[in-house]
Amino acid sequence: EIFEPLILSCSFQVAKHDVKENGNVILMYIFQETKGVIATISKGQPFAYSTEPRHTFAQGNIGDEKLNKSYLQVTRKNPNSLESGKYFCLAHVRDSAGKDKVFHASIKINIEKSNSDDLVPALGRVLERLDRIEERQEATEQKIVDAQEDFNIQIKNLSIVLDQEKPEKEEALGRVLERLDRIEERQEATEQKIVDAQEDFNIQIGNLSSVLDQEKPKKEEDNVLCNAGFHKITDGQISACVWVSNVSMNYIQARDDCKEKGAHLLTLKTQEKFTLLHKNDPGRYLWIGLTDRLIEDIFKWDDDNSICNPLCRGRLFSTGEPNDSGGEEDCVVYYPIRMKLNDNNC
C-alpha cells in the first residue's frame, strides 16, 4: 500500500494457427469487481482512457492486423488496501463472419496495509527518488540559467542588428524572434519539470506522514469523529457517521434535511460501504443518494455527481431493478428485507 505502484497489464493476440477462426480486437477494458471499469481502449481510439485520470495512468494499443498484439495497461502510483479484490480483463473480438466474441481473464490482488516496518525500505526508496528529483531540479535550473544567458546574448545581437541596413535588419530580427520563442518554450518546459518534481516530492512526504499517523496510538478524543446527533457505525477499518430520521420524508425532503445537517444521503459506491450498511442494518427503508432525475437511466451519486455504471447497478440493485415502473421511479431506496436497492417514486 502507498509505496509500491500497482501495474496491471492485459494483452490479446490471435494465435497463428487460429487466424481463420478469429478476427480483430474491437475493444479492451479492465475493471475491478467493486469499482467497475477503470480503463478502456477501442479500435480507432489513439489513447487509452482512464476513469480516474488523476490517480491512474492508462496506456494501450489496438493492433491494426490480426497478428498484431493488442494491449491495455494501467498504473496506479499510490494504491491503498481498499483497492484489493478481483480484477478482470476483457477483449471484444470480431471474427471474419462479423460475429463478436468476448475473451476474458481475471486476477485477484491483495494490497497489504503499510505499517512502521515498511517505513525503513520505503524511506530508502523515497530518498533515492529525492536524490533523482534534486539532480533533475539542478539540471533544469541550469537550463533556465543557460536560456537566460542565451536571451541576453540575443538582446545584444538585436542591438547590433538595429545598426545594419533595413533589409538585413528585418531578416535578422525575424531569426532572433524565432530563437526567443524557442528559449521561452524551453524555459516553460523546465519550469514545469521543477513543479512536477516538487509535487512528486510532496506526495511521497504525505504518504510517509499518513503511515506514521496510522501507527500513532489513538488518543481518546480521536475516537470522537461524529457531529452531534450522528452515531458511528464500523466494520473493521471502514466507518461512517450516520443519522437516521424517525420522521417519514420523501426524497427531496430527506436530501435537504441532510444538507442542513452538513451531510448528504447515504452513498454506496464500494462493496465495503455496502457491507458496512448490511452489518449495521437499521431495519427500515432508507433513501440513497442516487437518482436518474436529470437523465433517464443515467444514475448519478448525489455527493459528487459520478455515474453508477452497469456493473455498479448489477452489484447494488435487486434482480430486475431499476425498472422505472410506471415511468415515475427516478429515486433509489434501500430495501432492508432484500438488503438491495430499488428505484422508487421520489
Short mmCIF file of C-alpha atoms in Angstrom, two decimals:
data_model
loop_
_atom_site.label_atom_id
_atom_site.label_comp_id
_atom_site.label_asym_id
_atom_site.label_seq_id
_atom_site.Cartn_x
_atom_site.Cartn_y
_atom_site.Cartn_z
CA GLU A 1 0.00 0.00 0.00
CA ILE A 2 1.05 3.60 -0.82
CA PHE A 3 4.73 2.92 -1.57
CA GLU A 4 4.58 0.22 -4.24
CA PRO A 5 2.86 1.03 -7.57
CA LEU A 6 0.12 -1.27 -8.84
CA ILE A 7 0.62 -2.15 -12.52
CA LEU A 8 -1.92 -4.27 -14.40
CA SER A 9 -1.22 -5.29 -17.97
CA CYS A 10 -3.72 -7.07 -20.22
CA SER A 11 -2.89 -8.28 -23.75
CA PHE A 12 -4.59 -10.21 -26.54
CA GLN A 13 -3.08 -11.78 -29.65
CA VAL A 14 -4.56 -14.17 -32.17
CA ALA A 15 -2.56 -17.39 -32.34
CA LYS A 16 -1.07 -18.02 -35.77
CA HIS A 17 -2.88 -21.33 -36.22
CA ASP A 18 -6.23 -19.69 -35.29
CA VAL A 19 -6.12 -16.81 -37.77
CA LYS A 20 -9.04 -18.20 -39.77
CA GLU A 21 -11.21 -18.69 -36.70
CA ASN A 22 -10.54 -15.32 -35.05
CA GLY A 23 -10.72 -11.69 -36.09
CA ASN A 24 -9.76 -8.24 -34.92
CA VAL A 25 -9.92 -6.73 -31.46
CA ILE A 26 -12.62 -4.03 -31.24
CA LEU A 27 -12.47 -3.08 -27.57
CA MET A 28 -10.47 -3.89 -24.45
CA TYR A 29 -11.16 -2.85 -20.88
CA ILE A 30 -10.07 -3.57 -17.33
CA PHE A 31 -12.50 -3.41 -14.43
CA GLN A 32 -12.44 -4.09 -10.72
CA GLU A 33 -15.23 -6.02 -9.02
CA THR A 34 -16.28 -3.15 -6.75
CA LYS A 35 -15.21 -0.01 -8.64
CA GLY A 36 -16.25 -1.08 -12.12
CA VAL A 37 -14.42 -0.09 -15.30
CA ILE A 38 -11.08 1.63 -14.62
CA ALA A 39 -9.59 1.78 -18.15
CA THR A 40 -10.63 1.21 -21.77
CA ILE A 41 -9.26 1.40 -25.28
CA SER A 42 -11.14 0.79 -28.52
CA LYS A 43 -10.27 0.39 -32.18
CA GLY A 44 -9.59 3.79 -33.74
CA GLN A 45 -9.00 5.39 -30.33
CA PRO A 46 -5.45 6.82 -30.26
CA PHE A 47 -5.08 6.72 -26.48
CA ALA A 48 -6.27 4.53 -23.62
CA TYR A 49 -8.85 6.14 -21.33
CA SER A 50 -8.75 6.04 -17.53
CA THR A 51 -11.90 6.65 -15.46
CA GLU A 52 -9.68 8.14 -12.72
CA PRO A 53 -7.06 10.17 -14.64
CA ARG A 54 -5.81 11.94 -11.50
CA HIS A 55 -4.85 8.65 -9.85
CA THR A 56 -4.44 6.08 -12.63
CA PHE A 57 -2.36 6.26 -15.81
CA ALA A 58 -3.58 4.15 -18.73
CA GLN A 59 -1.83 3.23 -21.95
CA GLY A 60 -2.55 0.77 -24.71
CA ASN A 61 -2.91 -0.02 -28.37
CA ILE A 62 -5.32 -1.97 -30.56
CA GLY A 63 -3.39 -3.89 -33.22
CA ASP A 64 -4.31 -3.00 -36.81
CA GLU A 65 -3.74 -6.51 -38.16
CA LYS A 66 -4.84 -9.91 -36.86
CA LEU A 67 -1.38 -10.99 -35.73
CA ASN A 68 -0.51 -7.70 -34.01
CA LYS A 69 -0.78 -7.77 -30.23
CA SER A 70 -3.35 -5.51 -28.59
CA TYR A 71 -2.79 -4.44 -25.01
CA LEU A 72 -4.11 -2.25 -22.20
CA GLN A 73 -2.10 -1.32 -19.11
CA VAL A 74 -2.95 0.72 -16.02
CA THR A 75 -0.52 2.07 -13.43
CA ARG A 76 -1.59 3.39 -10.04
CA LYS A 77 1.32 5.02 -8.22
CA ASN A 78 -0.13 5.08 -4.69
CA PRO A 79 -2.70 2.29 -4.28
CA ASN A 80 -4.44 1.65 -0.98
CA SER A 81 -5.69 -1.53 0.65
CA LEU A 82 -9.31 -0.81 -0.32
CA GLU A 83 -8.35 -1.50 -3.94
CA SER A 84 -7.73 -5.16 -3.16
CA GLY A 85 -10.00 -7.59 -4.96
CA LYS A 86 -10.61 -9.26 -8.27
CA TYR A 87 -9.63 -7.50 -11.50
CA PHE A 88 -10.89 -8.55 -14.92
CA CYS A 89 -9.54 -8.03 -18.43
CA LEU A 90 -11.94 -8.35 -21.36
CA ALA A 91 -11.29 -8.25 -25.10
CA HIS A 92 -14.16 -7.92 -27.58
CA VAL A 93 -13.11 -9.58 -30.84
CA ARG A 94 -14.97 -9.58 -34.14
CA ASP A 95 -14.37 -12.63 -36.31
CA SER A 96 -14.29 -12.85 -40.09
CA ALA A 97 -18.04 -13.60 -40.15
CA GLY A 98 -18.81 -10.38 -38.29
CA LYS A 99 -19.71 -12.11 -35.03
CA ASP A 100 -18.45 -10.72 -31.74
CA LYS A 101 -16.71 -12.87 -29.14
CA VAL A 102 -15.56 -11.90 -25.67
CA PHE A 103 -12.33 -13.27 -24.21
CA HIS A 104 -11.55 -12.64 -20.57
CA ALA A 105 -9.05 -13.29 -17.79
CA SER A 106 -9.00 -12.37 -14.12
CA ILE A 107 -6.57 -11.98 -11.26
CA LYS A 108 -7.08 -11.47 -7.53
CA ILE A 109 -4.86 -8.86 -5.93
CA ASN A 110 -4.30 -8.21 -2.24
CA ILE A 111 -2.82 -4.86 -1.26
CA GLU A 112 -1.48 -5.04 2.28
CA LYS A 113 -1.75 -2.08 4.63
CA SER A 114 1.50 -0.29 5.36
CA ASN A 115 2.92 -0.18 8.87
CA SER A 116 6.03 1.11 10.61
CA ASP A 117 8.04 -1.93 9.50
CA ASP A 118 7.55 -0.84 5.90
CA LEU A 119 9.00 2.60 6.56
CA VAL A 120 12.69 1.63 6.52
CA PRO A 121 12.81 0.15 2.98
CA ALA A 122 10.20 2.63 1.78
CA LEU A 123 12.15 5.56 3.18
CA GLY A 124 15.26 4.31 1.39
CA ARG A 125 13.39 4.26 -1.92
CA VAL A 126 11.92 7.71 -1.26
CA LEU A 127 15.39 9.11 -0.51
CA GLU A 128 16.67 7.64 -3.78
CA ARG A 129 13.79 9.32 -5.61
CA LEU A 130 14.51 12.59 -3.82
CA ASP A 131 18.14 12.40 -4.95
CA ARG A 132 16.98 11.93 -8.54
CA ILE A 133 14.48 14.78 -8.16
CA GLU A 134 17.23 17.08 -6.83
CA GLU A 135 19.50 16.13 -9.73
CA ARG A 136 16.70 16.85 -12.20
CA GLN A 137 15.92 20.12 -10.45
CA GLU A 138 19.58 21.22 -10.60
CA ALA A 139 19.71 20.29 -14.28
CA THR A 140 16.51 22.17 -15.09
CA GLU A 141 17.64 25.21 -13.10
CA GLN A 142 20.89 25.19 -15.08
CA LYS A 143 18.89 25.06 -18.30
CA ILE A 144 16.94 28.12 -17.16
CA VAL A 145 20.21 29.95 -16.42
CA ASP A 146 21.57 28.95 -19.86
CA ALA A 147 18.35 30.08 -21.51
CA GLN A 148 18.52 33.45 -19.74
CA GLU A 149 22.16 33.89 -20.81
CA ASP A 150 21.20 32.97 -24.35
CA PHE A 151 18.38 35.51 -24.13
CA ASN A 152 20.80 38.26 -23.06
CA ILE A 153 23.12 37.38 -25.95
CA GLN A 154 20.23 37.63 -28.37
CA ILE A 155 19.31 41.06 -27.00
CA LYS A 156 22.88 42.24 -27.60
CA ASN A 157 22.75 40.79 -31.11
CA LEU A 158 19.48 42.59 -31.63
CA SER A 159 21.14 45.90 -30.75
CA ILE A 160 23.80 45.19 -33.35
CA VAL A 161 21.19 44.33 -35.93
CA LEU A 162 19.49 47.68 -35.44
CA ASP A 163 22.62 49.38 -36.72
CA GLN A 164 22.57 47.42 -40.01
CA GLU A 165 20.70 48.18 -43.24
CA LYS A 166 16.91 47.80 -43.15
CA PRO A 167 16.50 44.60 -45.28
CA GLU A 168 19.19 42.89 -43.24
CA LYS A 169 17.56 44.21 -40.05
CA GLU A 170 14.21 42.62 -40.83
CA GLU A 171 15.70 39.26 -41.73
CA ALA A 172 17.99 39.13 -38.72
CA LEU A 173 15.23 40.37 -36.41
CA GLY A 174 13.00 37.52 -37.59
CA ARG A 175 15.69 34.98 -36.76
CA VAL A 176 16.22 36.48 -33.32
CA LEU A 177 12.49 36.43 -32.53
CA GLU A 178 12.27 32.77 -33.57
CA ARG A 179 15.12 31.91 -31.24
CA LEU A 180 13.50 33.87 -28.42
CA ASP A 181 10.31 31.86 -28.91
CA ARG A 182 12.26 28.62 -28.63
CA ILE A 183 14.03 29.86 -25.49
CA GLU A 184 10.70 30.74 -23.86
CA GLU A 185 9.30 27.29 -24.72
CA ARG A 186 12.36 25.59 -23.21
CA GLN A 187 12.11 27.73 -20.09
CA GLU A 188 8.41 26.90 -19.62
CA ALA A 189 9.15 23.18 -20.07
CA THR A 190 11.97 23.21 -17.50
CA GLU A 191 9.91 25.19 -15.01
CA GLN A 192 7.09 22.64 -15.38
CA LYS A 193 9.56 19.83 -14.69
CA ILE A 194 10.53 21.54 -11.44
CA VAL A 195 6.87 21.87 -10.46
CA ASP A 196 6.25 18.19 -11.26
CA ALA A 197 9.27 17.12 -9.23
CA GLN A 198 8.15 19.20 -6.25
CA GLU A 199 4.62 17.72 -6.45
CA ASP A 200 6.10 14.21 -6.56
CA PHE A 201 8.19 15.04 -3.50
CA ASN A 202 5.15 16.35 -1.61
CA ILE A 203 3.16 13.19 -2.44
CA GLN A 204 5.89 10.94 -1.05
CA ILE A 205 6.23 13.02 2.12
CA GLY A 206 2.44 12.93 2.53
CA ASN A 207 2.45 9.14 2.15
CA LEU A 208 5.10 8.80 4.84
CA SER A 209 3.16 11.10 7.14
CA SER A 210 -0.07 9.14 6.65
CA VAL A 211 1.63 5.88 7.60
CA LEU A 212 3.20 7.47 10.67
CA ASP A 213 -0.19 8.85 11.68
CA GLN A 214 -1.74 5.40 11.36
CA GLU A 215 0.94 3.94 13.61
CA LYS A 216 0.47 6.56 16.36
CA PRO A 217 -1.54 5.39 19.40
CA LYS A 218 -5.01 6.83 19.07
CA LYS A 219 -5.99 9.39 21.67
CA GLU A 220 -9.36 9.20 23.32
CA GLU A 221 -10.53 12.36 21.59
CA ASP A 222 -9.55 10.91 18.20
CA ASN A 223 -12.34 8.36 18.59
CA VAL A 224 -14.98 11.11 18.69
CA LEU A 225 -15.40 11.70 14.97
CA CYS A 226 -19.11 12.30 14.51
CA ASN A 227 -21.13 15.50 14.86
CA ALA A 228 -23.83 15.79 17.49
CA GLY A 229 -26.88 13.66 16.65
CA PHE A 230 -24.86 11.30 14.42
CA HIS A 231 -23.63 7.90 15.51
CA LYS A 232 -20.67 5.94 14.25
CA ILE A 233 -21.04 2.56 12.54
CA THR A 234 -18.00 0.42 11.78
CA ASP A 235 -16.95 -2.76 10.01
CA GLY A 236 -13.26 -3.44 10.51
CA GLN A 237 -11.40 -0.33 9.35
CA ILE A 238 -14.40 1.10 7.47
CA SER A 239 -16.60 3.52 9.39
CA ALA A 240 -19.22 6.19 8.78
CA CYS A 241 -21.14 8.79 10.76
CA VAL A 242 -24.89 8.33 10.19
CA TRP A 243 -28.10 10.00 11.26
CA VAL A 244 -31.38 8.11 10.78
CA SER A 245 -34.59 10.13 10.87
CA ASN A 246 -37.61 8.98 12.85
CA VAL A 247 -39.84 11.06 10.57
CA SER A 248 -41.00 9.76 7.19
CA MET A 249 -39.86 12.01 4.31
CA ASN A 250 -39.85 11.98 0.53
CA TYR A 251 -36.57 12.06 -1.35
CA ILE A 252 -36.36 15.87 -1.70
CA GLN A 253 -37.14 16.42 1.99
CA ALA A 254 -34.58 13.81 3.06
CA ARG A 255 -31.89 15.24 0.77
CA ASP A 256 -32.48 18.81 2.01
CA ASP A 257 -32.58 17.67 5.64
CA CYS A 258 -29.16 16.05 5.20
CA LYS A 259 -27.75 19.21 3.63
CA GLU A 260 -28.97 21.29 6.57
CA LYS A 261 -27.00 18.95 8.85
CA GLY A 262 -23.86 19.38 6.73
CA ALA A 263 -24.14 15.86 5.33
CA HIS A 264 -25.55 14.01 2.32
CA LEU A 265 -27.77 10.99 1.72
CA LEU A 266 -26.00 7.67 2.10
CA THR A 267 -23.85 6.62 -0.89
CA LEU A 268 -22.71 3.03 -1.51
CA LYS A 269 -20.00 3.28 -4.16
CA THR A 270 -17.86 0.39 -2.89
CA GLN A 271 -18.58 -3.14 -1.72
CA GLU A 272 -17.05 -2.21 1.63
CA LYS A 273 -19.64 0.52 2.17
CA PHE A 274 -22.47 -1.80 1.16
CA THR A 275 -21.19 -4.43 3.60
CA LEU A 276 -20.98 -1.72 6.27
CA LEU A 277 -24.69 -1.00 5.75
CA HIS A 278 -25.58 -4.72 5.82
CA LYS A 279 -23.84 -5.27 9.14
CA ASN A 280 -25.45 -2.17 10.65
CA ASP A 281 -28.87 -2.60 9.02
CA PRO A 282 -31.34 -0.20 10.69
CA GLY A 283 -34.26 -2.44 9.57
CA ARG A 284 -36.11 0.31 7.71
CA TYR A 285 -36.37 1.74 4.20
CA LEU A 286 -33.71 4.36 3.50
CA TRP A 287 -33.32 6.93 0.76
CA ILE A 288 -29.99 6.50 -1.04
CA GLY A 289 -28.13 9.45 -2.61
CA LEU A 290 -28.55 8.07 -6.14
CA THR A 291 -31.03 9.22 -8.81
CA ASP A 292 -31.67 9.42 -12.56
CA ARG A 293 -33.86 12.50 -12.21
CA LEU A 294 -31.82 14.56 -14.73
CA ILE A 295 -31.31 11.95 -17.48
CA GLU A 296 -33.41 8.80 -17.56
CA ASP A 297 -31.44 5.60 -16.84
CA ILE A 298 -28.24 7.55 -16.01
CA PHE A 299 -27.96 7.14 -12.24
CA LYS A 300 -25.67 9.64 -10.52
CA TRP A 301 -24.47 9.86 -6.92
CA ASP A 302 -25.59 12.96 -5.03
CA ASP A 303 -22.27 13.74 -3.34
CA ASP A 304 -20.01 14.07 -6.41
CA ASN A 305 -22.29 13.60 -9.46
CA SER A 306 -20.37 10.48 -10.56
CA ILE A 307 -22.21 7.78 -12.54
CA CYS A 308 -23.22 4.36 -11.21
CA ASN A 309 -22.32 2.29 -14.28
CA PRO A 310 -23.98 -1.03 -15.27
CA LEU A 311 -21.54 -3.04 -13.15
CA CYS A 312 -22.32 -0.83 -10.16
CA ARG A 313 -26.05 -1.25 -10.73
CA GLY A 314 -25.77 -5.02 -11.08
CA ARG A 315 -23.98 -5.19 -7.74
CA LEU A 316 -26.34 -2.91 -5.78
CA PHE A 317 -29.87 -3.36 -7.19
CA SER A 318 -32.32 -6.22 -6.74
CA THR A 319 -32.83 -8.55 -9.70
CA GLY A 320 -34.85 -6.80 -12.43
CA GLU A 321 -34.20 -3.37 -10.94
CA PRO A 322 -34.08 -0.49 -11.65
CA ASN A 323 -37.13 -0.82 -13.91
CA ASP A 324 -38.70 2.70 -13.77
CA SER A 325 -42.14 1.18 -13.16
CA GLY A 326 -44.86 3.50 -14.47
CA GLY A 327 -42.19 5.82 -15.81
CA GLU A 328 -42.02 7.69 -12.50
CA GLU A 329 -39.29 5.92 -10.49
CA ASP A 330 -36.27 8.21 -10.51
CA CYS A 331 -35.01 7.89 -6.92
CA VAL A 332 -33.41 4.97 -5.11
CA VAL A 333 -34.40 3.22 -1.86
CA TYR A 334 -32.62 0.62 0.28
CA TYR A 335 -34.89 -2.37 0.98
CA PRO A 336 -33.97 -3.93 4.38
CA ILE A 337 -35.64 -7.30 3.65
CA ARG A 338 -33.80 -7.84 0.36
CA MET A 339 -30.76 -5.83 1.51
CA LYS A 340 -30.64 -4.45 -2.03
CA LEU A 341 -31.60 -1.23 -3.82
CA ASN A 342 -34.71 -0.47 -5.84
CA ASP A 343 -35.82 2.58 -7.82
CA ASN A 344 -38.91 4.29 -6.47
CA ASN A 345 -41.12 7.34 -6.88
CA CYS A 346 -39.33 10.31 -5.34
#
